[in-house]
């Protein structure tokens, strides 16, 4: 044949100078290697490329069987497209692709949804309410397969919950007291998300602002200004009440204390007068004349000590007794001292017996005739 070279014996035998190809059966006649493989596999690996393909397949299987889940993630394992299980954070193993696949979900991230919702209040006023919703994934399986788009469902449900709660309130509540509305909206939104199987958990709902449309903003500003004035007046009134009420209570306490003191003083004085009268009655029962004379003298002393003019007789004769001011004050001081001593006797030149007239004497003693005055002879 044409390809035979000189020195080649047999023509059809192998060329000893030709490079031997890789023999998967191995050498040495030990019967090892790929001797037991089918002929098709022997042909596949006979050229050396099949070995690298096999290595690549093995590496791909190993790589697809190992799955690393982050600390904030959860892995949803799908076996032939159907839910199988949830992988926790850390290294995990699964069946190689395409038997099982993993979809990672960030389960701890706090997501935020913000929007401005036009709402009609209970008293038929339009208000633009700002809405902020914070939420996170609570169930990865429901989040992926419970609804087509859980985030979109949350946005629509949040707006619906805010409209429902604000629609039940008046304008003043929406403008000035939105805290309870936000709490009620959060509860209503969570119920809706659970009913729709979204796998989402609402962590917070706030209504930071509420404004009217631009068309009615001037009128709204006037109303808002009036409300601010009202609040200021209320605060001033409360501050004034906080100042006046304690003073009034203190004054009332002082008045009650004074009244109690006056009450005790009056009671004590009355009891003292009653005791004095009881003692006087006992003395009067033992010595009526002496007691009567003593009372008369005490009364006269008291009256004379308080007056500077003394009128005696029965009205026809007036005697002026000048009493010095010092004597009157001394008498008053002596009366107020309350020593309990017998009163001093009134001077005899002050205590004058009224002259008895004939008429008065005749009235008192009708049997007796008129007393001779010594003027009968003169009158005749």
Short mmCIF file of the C-alpha atoms (twelve columns), coordinates in Angstrom:
data_MODEL
# 
_entry.id   MODEL 
# 
loop_
_atom_site.group_PDB 
_atom_site.id 
_atom_site.type_symbol 
_atom_site.label_atom_id 
_atom_site.label_alt_id 
_atom_site.label_comp_id 
_atom_site.label_asym_id 
_atom_site.label_seq_id 
_atom_site.Cartn_x 
_atom_site.Cartn_y 
_atom_site.Cartn_z 
_atom_site.pdbx_PDB_model_num 
ATOM 1   C CA . UNK A 1   0.000    0.000   0.000   1 
ATOM 2   C CA . UNK A 2   1.041    3.565   -0.600  1 
ATOM 3   C CA . UNK A 3   1.358    4.471   3.019   1 
ATOM 4   C CA . UNK A 4   3.738    1.675   3.787   1 
ATOM 5   C CA . UNK A 5   7.218    2.779   4.491   1 
ATOM 6   C CA . UNK A 6   10.398   0.920   3.844   1 
ATOM 7   C CA . UNK A 7   11.223   -1.568  6.527   1 
ATOM 8   C CA . UNK A 8   7.587    -2.069  7.417   1 
ATOM 9   C CA . UNK A 9   7.072    -5.697  7.543   1 
ATOM 10  C CA . UNK A 10  3.705    -7.077  6.814   1 
ATOM 11  C CA . UNK A 11  2.442    -3.822  5.311   1 
ATOM 12  C CA . UNK A 12  -0.805   -3.961  7.324   1 
ATOM 13  C CA . UNK A 13  0.747    -4.019  10.825  1 
ATOM 14  C CA . UNK A 14  0.933    -1.004  13.065  1 
ATOM 15  C CA . UNK A 15  3.651    1.486   12.691  1 
ATOM 16  C CA . UNK A 16  5.976    1.301   15.693  1 
ATOM 17  C CA . UNK A 17  6.888    4.975   15.216  1 
ATOM 18  C CA . UNK A 18  3.254    6.088   15.348  1 
ATOM 19  C CA . UNK A 19  2.108    7.740   18.663  1 
ATOM 20  C CA . UNK A 20  -0.146   5.510   20.677  1 
ATOM 21  C CA . UNK A 21  -3.489   6.885   21.646  1 
ATOM 22  C CA . UNK A 22  -4.852   6.737   25.243  1 
ATOM 23  C CA . UNK A 23  -6.027   3.245   26.017  1 
ATOM 24  C CA . UNK A 24  -8.717   3.302   28.662  1 
ATOM 25  C CA . UNK A 25  -8.129   -0.349  29.307  1 
ATOM 26  C CA . UNK A 26  -4.745   0.432   30.792  1 
ATOM 27  C CA . UNK A 27  -1.496   -1.305  30.024  1 
ATOM 28  C CA . UNK A 28  0.459    -4.209  31.338  1 
ATOM 29  C CA . UNK A 29  -2.240   -6.730  30.488  1 
ATOM 30  C CA . UNK A 30  -3.738   -6.427  34.007  1 
ATOM 31  C CA . UNK A 31  -7.313   -6.312  32.724  1 
ATOM 32  C CA . UNK A 32  -8.026   -2.950  34.483  1 
ATOM 33  C CA . UNK A 33  -9.271   0.394   33.133  1 
ATOM 34  C CA . UNK A 34  -12.356  0.623   30.964  1 
ATOM 35  C CA . UNK A 35  -12.238  -2.917  29.705  1 
ATOM 36  C CA . UNK A 36  -15.656  -3.720  31.099  1 
ATOM 37  C CA . UNK A 37  -17.427  -0.623  29.607  1 
ATOM 38  C CA . UNK A 38  -19.613  -0.896  26.529  1 
ATOM 39  C CA . UNK A 39  -18.024  -0.211  23.200  1 
ATOM 40  C CA . UNK A 40  -19.842  3.141   22.778  1 
ATOM 41  C CA . UNK A 41  -18.394  4.449   26.031  1 
ATOM 42  C CA . UNK A 42  -14.995  3.153   25.073  1 
ATOM 43  C CA . UNK A 43  -15.198  5.149   21.896  1 
ATOM 44  C CA . UNK A 44  -16.419  8.240   23.836  1 
ATOM 45  C CA . UNK A 45  -13.506  8.268   26.217  1 
ATOM 46  C CA . UNK A 46  -10.985  6.917   23.789  1 
ATOM 47  C CA . UNK A 47  -10.084  10.397  22.503  1 
ATOM 48  C CA . UNK A 48  -9.606   12.069  25.985  1 
ATOM 49  C CA . UNK A 49  -12.428  14.708  25.636  1 
ATOM 50  C CA . UNK A 50  -15.039  12.543  27.330  1 
ATOM 51  C CA . UNK A 51  -13.044  12.506  30.484  1 
ATOM 52  C CA . UNK A 52  -13.327  16.283  30.833  1 
ATOM 53  C CA . UNK A 53  -17.007  16.190  30.021  1 
ATOM 54  C CA . UNK A 54  -17.570  13.685  32.791  1 
ATOM 55  C CA . UNK A 55  -15.624  15.829  35.243  1 
ATOM 56  C CA . UNK A 56  -17.651  18.886  34.267  1 
ATOM 57  C CA . UNK A 57  -20.928  17.014  34.774  1 
ATOM 58  C CA . UNK A 58  -19.851  15.806  38.179  1 
ATOM 59  C CA . UNK A 59  -18.824  19.302  39.245  1 
ATOM 60  C CA . UNK A 60  -22.083  20.762  37.999  1 
ATOM 61  C CA . UNK A 61  -24.084  18.193  39.956  1 
ATOM 62  C CA . UNK A 62  -22.121  18.893  43.107  1 
ATOM 63  C CA . UNK A 63  -22.375  22.653  42.677  1 
ATOM 64  C CA . UNK A 64  -26.136  22.575  42.071  1 
ATOM 65  C CA . UNK A 65  -26.665  20.300  45.077  1 
ATOM 66  C CA . UNK A 66  -25.048  22.795  47.488  1 
ATOM 67  C CA . UNK A 67  -27.065  25.878  48.428  1 
ATOM 68  C CA . UNK A 68  -25.940  28.674  50.784  1 
ATOM 69  C CA . UNK A 69  -28.756  30.738  52.334  1 
ATOM 70  C CA . UNK A 70  -27.956  34.165  53.800  1 
ATOM 71  C CA . UNK A 71  -28.770  35.188  57.351  1 
ATOM 72  C CA . UNK A 72  -31.687  37.410  56.291  1 
ATOM 73  C CA . UNK A 73  -32.949  35.014  53.640  1 
ATOM 74  C CA . UNK A 74  -35.152  31.968  53.399  1 
ATOM 75  C CA . UNK A 75  -34.907  29.423  50.594  1 
ATOM 76  C CA . UNK A 76  -38.034  27.994  48.963  1 
ATOM 77  C CA . UNK A 77  -37.220  24.601  47.402  1 
ATOM 78  C CA . UNK A 78  -39.191  23.614  44.303  1 
ATOM 79  C CA . UNK A 79  -39.119  20.004  43.127  1 
ATOM 80  C CA . UNK A 80  -40.105  19.888  39.479  1 
ATOM 81  C CA . UNK A 81  -41.773  23.284  39.979  1 
ATOM 82  C CA . UNK A 82  -43.815  22.272  43.038  1 
ATOM 83  C CA . UNK A 83  -43.207  23.512  46.588  1 
ATOM 84  C CA . UNK A 84  -41.143  21.085  48.650  1 
ATOM 85  C CA . UNK A 85  -39.709  22.766  51.757  1 
ATOM 86  C CA . UNK A 86  -38.146  25.890  53.298  1 
ATOM 87  C CA . UNK A 87  -34.379  26.194  53.724  1 
ATOM 88  C CA . UNK A 88  -33.100  28.066  56.777  1 
ATOM 89  C CA . UNK A 89  -30.002  30.326  56.797  1 
ATOM 90  C CA . UNK A 90  -26.711  28.496  56.381  1 
ATOM 91  C CA . UNK A 91  -25.339  25.776  54.051  1 
ATOM 92  C CA . UNK A 92  -27.971  23.389  52.720  1 
ATOM 93  C CA . UNK A 93  -28.041  20.467  50.280  1 
ATOM 94  C CA . UNK A 94  -30.699  19.612  47.738  1 
ATOM 95  C CA . UNK A 95  -31.147  17.464  44.711  1 
ATOM 96  C CA . UNK A 96  -29.296  18.765  41.661  1 
ATOM 97  C CA . UNK A 97  -30.869  20.888  39.022  1 
ATOM 98  C CA . UNK A 98  -33.242  20.403  37.233  1 
ATOM 99  C CA . UNK A 99  -34.801  18.117  39.842  1 
ATOM 100 C CA . UNK A 100 -34.889  20.786  42.566  1 
ATOM 101 C CA . UNK A 101 -34.442  24.533  42.405  1 
ATOM 102 C CA . UNK A 102 -34.337  27.219  45.098  1 
ATOM 103 C CA . UNK A 103 -35.905  30.679  45.190  1 
ATOM 104 C CA . UNK A 104 -34.419  32.961  47.808  1 
ATOM 105 C CA . UNK A 105 -36.633  35.416  49.683  1 
ATOM 106 C CA . UNK A 106 -35.487  38.212  52.023  1 
ATOM 107 C CA . UNK A 107 -37.675  37.484  55.050  1 
ATOM 108 C CA . UNK A 108 -36.313  40.096  57.489  1 
ATOM 109 C CA . UNK A 109 -36.168  43.184  55.277  1 
ATOM 110 C CA . UNK A 110 -38.613  45.941  56.228  1 
ATOM 111 C CA . UNK A 111 -40.245  47.254  53.094  1 
ATOM 112 C CA . UNK A 112 -42.029  50.591  52.844  1 
ATOM 113 C CA . UNK A 113 -44.959  51.710  50.784  1 
ATOM 114 C CA . UNK A 114 -45.885  55.414  50.604  1 
ATOM 115 C CA . UNK A 115 -48.708  57.103  48.784  1 
ATOM 116 C CA . UNK A 116 -51.155  59.994  48.994  1 
ATOM 117 C CA . UNK A 117 -54.791  58.940  48.991  1 
ATOM 118 C CA . UNK A 118 -57.735  61.289  48.281  1 
ATOM 119 C CA . UNK A 119 -60.454  60.438  50.797  1 
ATOM 120 C CA . UNK A 120 -64.021  61.628  51.386  1 
ATOM 121 C CA . UNK A 121 -64.722  62.157  55.097  1 
ATOM 122 C CA . UNK A 122 -67.964  61.460  56.913  1 
ATOM 123 C CA . UNK A 123 -69.021  65.106  56.726  1 
ATOM 124 C CA . UNK A 124 -68.411  65.106  52.945  1 
ATOM 125 C CA . UNK A 125 -65.045  66.870  52.822  1 
ATOM 126 C CA . UNK A 126 -62.255  65.793  50.477  1 
ATOM 127 C CA . UNK A 127 -58.841  65.375  52.104  1 
ATOM 128 C CA . UNK A 128 -55.540  64.147  50.665  1 
ATOM 129 C CA . UNK A 129 -54.123  61.776  53.284  1 
ATOM 130 C CA . UNK A 130 -50.466  60.714  53.212  1 
ATOM 131 C CA . UNK A 131 -49.980  56.988  53.847  1 
ATOM 132 C CA . UNK A 132 -46.846  55.123  54.962  1 
ATOM 133 C CA . UNK A 133 -46.886  51.333  55.417  1 
ATOM 134 C CA . UNK A 134 -43.993  49.230  56.750  1 
ATOM 135 C CA . UNK A 135 -44.207  45.480  56.192  1 
ATOM 136 C CA . UNK A 136 -42.109  42.338  55.851  1 
ATOM 137 C CA . UNK A 137 -42.475  38.761  54.605  1 
ATOM 138 C CA . UNK A 138 -43.811  36.418  57.279  1 
ATOM 139 C CA . UNK A 139 -44.485  33.301  55.170  1 
ATOM 140 C CA . UNK A 140 -42.228  32.820  52.097  1 
ATOM 141 C CA . UNK A 141 -44.445  30.085  50.644  1 
ATOM 142 C CA . UNK A 142 -47.588  32.233  50.707  1 
ATOM 143 C CA . UNK A 143 -45.620  35.243  49.513  1 
ATOM 144 C CA . UNK A 144 -44.509  33.369  46.365  1 
ATOM 145 C CA . UNK A 145 -47.537  31.206  45.646  1 
ATOM 146 C CA . UNK A 146 -50.478  32.609  47.670  1 
ATOM 147 C CA . UNK A 147 -51.126  35.472  45.249  1 
ATOM 148 C CA . UNK A 148 -49.833  36.603  41.913  1 
ATOM 149 C CA . UNK A 149 -48.228  39.804  43.262  1 
ATOM 150 C CA . UNK A 150 -48.314  40.163  47.039  1 
ATOM 151 C CA . UNK A 151 -46.761  43.647  47.043  1 
ATOM 152 C CA . UNK A 152 -49.406  44.998  44.689  1 
ATOM 153 C CA . UNK A 153 -52.141  43.409  46.788  1 
ATOM 154 C CA . UNK A 154 -50.742  45.169  49.860  1 
ATOM 155 C CA . UNK A 155 -50.735  48.565  48.148  1 
ATOM 156 C CA . UNK A 156 -54.349  48.260  47.069  1 
ATOM 157 C CA . UNK A 157 -55.482  46.844  50.418  1 
ATOM 158 C CA . UNK A 158 -53.702  49.659  52.311  1 
ATOM 159 C CA . UNK A 159 -55.455  52.365  50.324  1 
ATOM 160 C CA . UNK A 160 -58.787  50.617  50.814  1 
ATOM 161 C CA . UNK A 161 -58.271  50.338  54.592  1 
ATOM 162 C CA . UNK A 162 -57.361  54.027  54.899  1 
ATOM 163 C CA . UNK A 163 -60.399  55.090  52.879  1 
ATOM 164 C CA . UNK A 164 -62.625  52.951  55.058  1 
ATOM 165 C CA . UNK A 165 -61.348  54.345  58.360  1 
ATOM 166 C CA . UNK A 166 -61.115  57.980  57.259  1 
ATOM 167 C CA . UNK A 167 -64.563  57.767  55.672  1 
ATOM 168 C CA . UNK A 168 -66.009  56.996  59.105  1 
ATOM 169 C CA . UNK A 169 -64.482  60.122  60.692  1 
ATOM 170 C CA . UNK A 170 -65.183  63.820  60.371  1 
ATOM 171 C CA . UNK A 171 -62.784  66.432  59.033  1 
ATOM 172 C CA . UNK A 172 -61.676  67.679  62.450  1 
ATOM 173 C CA . UNK A 173 -60.653  64.177  63.528  1 
ATOM 174 C CA . UNK A 174 -58.751  63.553  60.301  1 
ATOM 175 C CA . UNK A 175 -56.830  66.816  60.624  1 
ATOM 176 C CA . UNK A 176 -56.046  66.748  64.335  1 
ATOM 177 C CA . UNK A 177 -56.300  63.183  65.644  1 
ATOM 178 C CA . UNK A 178 -55.031  60.676  63.085  1 
ATOM 179 C CA . UNK A 179 -53.340  58.329  65.566  1 
ATOM 180 C CA . UNK A 180 -56.394  56.126  66.244  1 
ATOM 181 C CA . UNK A 181 -57.168  56.093  62.516  1 
ATOM 182 C CA . UNK A 182 -53.684  54.734  61.745  1 
ATOM 183 C CA . UNK A 183 -54.052  51.960  64.337  1 
ATOM 184 C CA . UNK A 184 -57.459  50.950  63.003  1 
ATOM 185 C CA . UNK A 185 -56.132  51.020  59.426  1 
ATOM 186 C CA . UNK A 186 -53.253  48.715  60.387  1 
ATOM 187 C CA . UNK A 187 -55.586  46.146  61.935  1 
ATOM 188 C CA . UNK A 188 -57.932  46.269  58.959  1 
ATOM 189 C CA . UNK A 189 -55.027  45.923  56.501  1 
ATOM 190 C CA . UNK A 190 -53.589  42.895  58.308  1 
ATOM 191 C CA . UNK A 191 -56.957  41.130  58.196  1 
ATOM 192 C CA . UNK A 192 -57.169  41.749  54.459  1 
ATOM 193 C CA . UNK A 193 -53.629  40.464  53.820  1 
ATOM 194 C CA . UNK A 194 -54.318  37.293  55.796  1 
ATOM 195 C CA . UNK A 195 -57.517  36.715  53.852  1 
ATOM 196 C CA . UNK A 196 -55.661  37.076  50.529  1 
ATOM 197 C CA . UNK A 197 -52.823  34.677  51.596  1 
ATOM 198 C CA . UNK A 198 -50.111  37.196  50.818  1 
ATOM 199 C CA . UNK A 199 -47.686  35.995  53.501  1 
ATOM 200 C CA . UNK A 200 -47.005  39.608  54.549  1 
ATOM 201 C CA . UNK A 201 -47.000  41.080  58.062  1 
ATOM 202 C CA . UNK A 202 -47.673  44.785  58.616  1 
ATOM 203 C CA . UNK A 203 -45.253  46.287  61.137  1 
ATOM 204 C CA . UNK A 204 -46.551  49.860  61.089  1 
ATOM 205 C CA . UNK A 205 -49.012  52.259  59.478  1 
ATOM 206 C CA . UNK A 206 -48.716  56.043  59.815  1 
ATOM 207 C CA . UNK A 207 -50.761  58.927  58.468  1 
ATOM 208 C CA . UNK A 208 -48.232  61.770  58.712  1 
ATOM 209 C CA . UNK A 209 -50.194  64.456  56.897  1 
ATOM 210 C CA . UNK A 210 -53.680  65.378  55.770  1 
ATOM 211 C CA . UNK A 211 -54.336  68.350  53.507  1 
ATOM 212 C CA . UNK A 212 -57.278  69.581  51.508  1 
ATOM 213 C CA . UNK A 213 -57.116  69.991  47.731  1 
ATOM 214 C CA . UNK A 214 -55.519  73.137  46.363  1 
ATOM 215 C CA . UNK A 215 -58.904  74.515  45.287  1 
ATOM 216 C CA . UNK A 216 -60.138  74.845  48.871  1 
ATOM 217 C CA . UNK A 217 -56.805  75.480  50.572  1 
ATOM 218 C CA . UNK A 218 -57.439  79.205  51.407  1 
ATOM 219 C CA . UNK A 219 -60.688  78.405  53.193  1 
ATOM 220 C CA . UNK A 220 -59.022  75.518  54.942  1 
ATOM 221 C CA . UNK A 221 -56.202  77.779  56.154  1 
ATOM 222 C CA . UNK A 222 -58.751  80.151  57.672  1 
ATOM 223 C CA . UNK A 223 -60.467  77.307  59.483  1 
ATOM 224 C CA . UNK A 224 -57.127  75.994  60.653  1 
ATOM 225 C CA . UNK A 225 -56.163  79.429  61.970  1 
ATOM 226 C CA . UNK A 226 -59.435  79.665  63.883  1 
ATOM 227 C CA . UNK A 227 -58.794  76.260  65.400  1 
ATOM 228 C CA . UNK A 228 -55.332  77.342  66.482  1 
ATOM 229 C CA . UNK A 229 -56.792  80.432  68.155  1 
ATOM 230 C CA . UNK A 230 -59.336  78.201  69.857  1 
ATOM 231 C CA . UNK A 231 -56.613  75.904  71.130  1 
ATOM 232 C CA . UNK A 232 -54.604  78.881  72.378  1 
ATOM 233 C CA . UNK A 233 -57.574  80.284  74.292  1 
ATOM 234 C CA . UNK A 234 -58.296  76.890  75.791  1 
ATOM 235 C CA . UNK A 235 -54.692  76.573  76.930  1 
ATOM 236 C CA . UNK A 236 -54.748  80.045  78.454  1 
ATOM 237 C CA . UNK A 237 -57.994  79.266  80.266  1 
ATOM 238 C CA . UNK A 238 -56.559  76.043  81.596  1 
ATOM 239 C CA . UNK A 239 -53.430  77.851  82.776  1 
ATOM 240 C CA . UNK A 240 -55.557  80.512  84.509  1 
ATOM 241 C CA . UNK A 241 -57.675  77.810  86.122  1 
ATOM 242 C CA . UNK A 242 -54.552  76.024  87.298  1 
ATOM 243 C CA . UNK A 243 -53.456  79.275  88.959  1 
ATOM 244 C CA . UNK A 244 -56.777  80.440  90.425  1 
ATOM 245 C CA . UNK A 245 -58.212  77.159  91.643  1 
ATOM 246 C CA . UNK A 246 -55.409  76.470  94.161  1 
ATOM 247 C CA . UNK A 247 -55.697  80.039  95.476  1 
ATOM 248 C CA . UNK A 248 -59.455  79.670  95.841  1 
ATOM 249 C CA . UNK A 249 -59.012  76.370  97.610  1 
ATOM 250 C CA . UNK A 250 -56.498  77.939  99.991  1 
ATOM 251 C CA . UNK A 251 -58.843  80.852  100.678 1 
ATOM 252 C CA . UNK A 252 -61.659  78.418  101.310 1 
ATOM 253 C CA . UNK A 253 -59.487  76.446  103.702 1 
ATOM 254 C CA . UNK A 254 -58.556  79.636  105.565 1 
ATOM 255 C CA . UNK A 255 -62.215  80.662  105.761 1 
ATOM 256 C CA . UNK A 256 -63.210  77.276  107.106 1 
ATOM 257 C CA . UNK A 257 -60.415  77.427  109.659 1 
ATOM 258 C CA . UNK A 258 -61.506  80.901  110.778 1 
ATOM 259 C CA . UNK A 259 -65.115  79.783  110.995 1 
ATOM 260 C CA . UNK A 260 -64.130  76.806  113.110 1 
ATOM 261 C CA . UNK A 261 -62.145  79.086  115.411 1 
ATOM 262 C CA . UNK A 262 -65.051  81.529  115.711 1 
ATOM 263 C CA . UNK A 263 -67.379  78.630  116.385 1 
ATOM 264 C CA . UNK A 264 -65.195  77.334  119.181 1 
ATOM 265 C CA . UNK A 265 -64.839  80.851  120.633 1 
ATOM 266 C CA . UNK A 266 -68.597  81.431  120.641 1 
ATOM 267 C CA . UNK A 267 -69.248  78.029  122.160 1 
ATOM 268 C CA . UNK A 268 -66.625  78.626  124.836 1 
ATOM 269 C CA . UNK A 269 -68.064  82.068  125.643 1 
ATOM 270 C CA . UNK A 270 -71.578  80.700  125.824 1 
ATOM 271 C CA . UNK A 271 -70.481  77.879  128.071 1 
ATOM 272 C CA . UNK A 272 -68.622  80.363  130.281 1 
ATOM 273 C CA . UNK A 273 -71.700  82.626  130.506 1 
ATOM 274 C CA . UNK A 274 -73.837  79.628  131.353 1 
ATOM 275 C CA . UNK A 275 -71.449  78.542  134.090 1 
ATOM 276 C CA . UNK A 276 -71.323  82.114  135.431 1 
ATOM 277 C CA . UNK A 277 -75.102  82.326  135.502 1 
ATOM 278 C CA . UNK A 278 -75.302  78.983  137.295 1 
ATOM 279 C CA . UNK A 279 -72.865  80.165  139.961 1 
ATOM 280 C CA . UNK A 280 -74.712  83.471  140.258 1 
ATOM 281 C CA . UNK A 281 -77.993  81.642  140.699 1 
ATOM 282 C CA . UNK A 282 -76.509  79.598  143.513 1 
ATOM 283 C CA . UNK A 283 -75.220  82.763  145.207 1 
ATOM 284 C CA . UNK A 284 -78.561  84.476  144.739 1 
ATOM 285 C CA . UNK A 285 -80.348  81.549  146.319 1 
ATOM 286 C CA . UNK A 286 -78.083  81.853  149.387 1 
ATOM 287 C CA . UNK A 287 -78.094  85.675  149.765 1 
ATOM 288 C CA . UNK A 288 -80.603  87.427  147.519 1 
ATOM 289 C CA . UNK A 289 -80.149  90.956  148.891 1 
ATOM 290 C CA . UNK A 290 -76.383  90.859  148.800 1 
ATOM 291 C CA . UNK A 291 -76.349  89.401  145.325 1 
ATOM 292 C CA . UNK A 292 -78.881  91.924  144.055 1 
ATOM 293 C CA . UNK A 293 -76.859  94.808  145.526 1 
ATOM 294 C CA . UNK A 294 -73.672  93.429  144.035 1 
ATOM 295 C CA . UNK A 295 -75.198  93.135  140.581 1 
ATOM 296 C CA . UNK A 296 -76.529  96.674  140.826 1 
ATOM 297 C CA . UNK A 297 -73.139  98.022  141.806 1 
ATOM 298 C CA . UNK A 298 -71.377  96.146  139.024 1 
ATOM 299 C CA . UNK A 299 -73.844  97.454  136.467 1 
ATOM 300 C CA . UNK A 300 -73.522  101.035 137.686 1 
ATOM 301 C CA . UNK A 301 -69.748  100.806 137.636 1 
ATOM 302 C CA . UNK A 302 -69.790  99.508  134.088 1 
ATOM 303 C CA . UNK A 303 -72.170  102.193 132.871 1 
ATOM 304 C CA . UNK A 304 -70.336  105.039 134.575 1 
ATOM 305 C CA . UNK A 305 -66.991  103.846 133.270 1 
ATOM 306 C CA . UNK A 306 -68.266  104.078 129.708 1 
ATOM 307 C CA . UNK A 307 -69.960  107.523 129.944 1 
ATOM 308 C CA . UNK A 308 -68.652  111.002 130.768 1 
ATOM 309 C CA . UNK A 309 -72.069  112.538 131.530 1 
ATOM 310 C CA . UNK A 310 -74.284  111.377 134.391 1 
ATOM 311 C CA . UNK A 311 -77.908  112.490 134.711 1 
ATOM 312 C CA . UNK A 312 -79.527  112.111 138.131 1 
ATOM 313 C CA . UNK A 313 -82.952  112.820 139.782 1 
ATOM 314 C CA . UNK A 314 -86.258  112.300 138.001 1 
ATOM 315 C CA . UNK A 315 -85.611  114.743 135.200 1 
ATOM 316 C CA . UNK A 316 -86.138  118.058 136.966 1 
ATOM 317 C CA . UNK A 317 -82.602  118.317 138.287 1 
ATOM 318 C CA . UNK A 318 -79.541  117.596 136.130 1 
ATOM 319 C CA . UNK A 319 -76.167  117.072 137.698 1 
ATOM 320 C CA . UNK A 320 -73.095  117.038 135.484 1 
ATOM 321 C CA . UNK A 321 -70.266  115.037 136.878 1 
ATOM 322 C CA . UNK A 322 -67.103  115.566 134.814 1 
ATOM 323 C CA . UNK A 323 -65.075  112.420 134.625 1 
ATOM 324 C CA . UNK A 324 -61.533  112.729 133.351 1 
ATOM 325 C CA . UNK A 325 -60.564  110.643 130.377 1 
ATOM 326 C CA . UNK A 326 -57.836  108.922 132.368 1 
ATOM 327 C CA . UNK A 327 -60.313  107.864 134.983 1 
ATOM 328 C CA . UNK A 328 -62.642  106.433 132.321 1 
ATOM 329 C CA . UNK A 329 -59.805  104.515 130.654 1 
ATOM 330 C CA . UNK A 330 -58.597  103.255 134.020 1 
ATOM 331 C CA . UNK A 331 -62.098  102.062 134.790 1 
ATOM 332 C CA . UNK A 332 -62.290  100.286 131.449 1 
ATOM 333 C CA . UNK A 333 -58.902  98.683  132.022 1 
ATOM 334 C CA . UNK A 334 -60.001  97.555  135.437 1 
ATOM 335 C CA . UNK A 335 -63.189  96.081  134.027 1 
ATOM 336 C CA . UNK A 336 -61.352  94.235  131.269 1 
ATOM 337 C CA . UNK A 337 -58.724  92.820  133.602 1 
ATOM 338 C CA . UNK A 338 -61.243  90.388  135.008 1 
ATOM 339 C CA . UNK A 339 -59.532  89.910  138.385 1 
ATOM 340 C CA . UNK A 340 -62.770  88.868  140.020 1 
ATOM 341 C CA . UNK A 341 -62.420  91.416  142.900 1 
ATOM 342 C CA . UNK A 342 -65.397  93.272  144.244 1 
ATOM 343 C CA . UNK A 343 -66.109  96.505  142.389 1 
ATOM 344 C CA . UNK A 344 -65.132  99.733  144.115 1 
ATOM 345 C CA . UNK A 345 -67.931  101.753 145.665 1 
ATOM 346 C CA . UNK A 346 -69.214  104.695 143.736 1 
ATOM 347 C CA . UNK A 347 -68.614  108.011 145.573 1 
ATOM 348 C CA . UNK A 348 -71.566  109.245 147.518 1 
ATOM 349 C CA . UNK A 349 -71.446  112.653 145.872 1 
ATOM 350 C CA . UNK A 350 -72.118  110.950 142.554 1 
ATOM 351 C CA . UNK A 351 -74.894  108.597 143.610 1 
ATOM 352 C CA . UNK A 352 -77.651  111.044 144.544 1 
ATOM 353 C CA . UNK A 353 -81.040  109.993 145.693 1 
ATOM 354 C CA . UNK A 354 -83.693  111.574 143.527 1 
ATOM 355 C CA . UNK A 355 -85.884  114.067 145.436 1 
ATOM 356 C CA . UNK A 356 -89.351  112.835 146.108 1 
ATOM 357 C CA . UNK A 357 -92.062  115.026 144.719 1 
ATOM 358 C CA . UNK A 358 -95.438  115.367 146.332 1 
ATOM 359 C CA . UNK A 359 -97.166  113.802 143.430 1 
ATOM 360 C CA . UNK A 360 -94.996  110.735 143.387 1 
ATOM 361 C CA . UNK A 361 -95.262  110.394 147.179 1 
ATOM 362 C CA . UNK A 362 -99.053  110.624 147.017 1 
ATOM 363 C CA . UNK A 363 -99.185  107.989 144.349 1 
ATOM 364 C CA . UNK A 364 -96.982  105.611 146.347 1 
ATOM 365 C CA . UNK A 365 -98.810  106.248 149.711 1 
ATOM 366 C CA . UNK A 366 -102.380 107.337 149.055 1 
ATOM 367 C CA . UNK A 367 -103.349 107.112 152.795 1 
ATOM 368 C CA . UNK A 368 -100.797 109.692 153.772 1 
ATOM 369 C CA . UNK A 369 -101.382 113.284 153.044 1 
ATOM 370 C CA . UNK A 370 -99.009  115.514 151.269 1 
ATOM 371 C CA . UNK A 371 -95.840  116.282 153.188 1 
ATOM 372 C CA . UNK A 372 -95.587  119.880 154.305 1 
ATOM 373 C CA . UNK A 373 -92.910  121.728 152.495 1 
ATOM 374 C CA . UNK A 374 -92.719  124.785 154.765 1 
ATOM 375 C CA . UNK A 375 -93.897  127.096 152.042 1 
ATOM 376 C CA . UNK A 376 -97.619  127.088 152.924 1 
ATOM 377 C CA . UNK A 377 -97.470  130.309 154.896 1 
ATOM 378 C CA . UNK A 378 -95.534  132.033 152.224 1 
ATOM 379 C CA . UNK A 379 -97.924  131.037 149.509 1 
ATOM 380 C CA . UNK A 380 -100.870 132.300 151.564 1 
# 
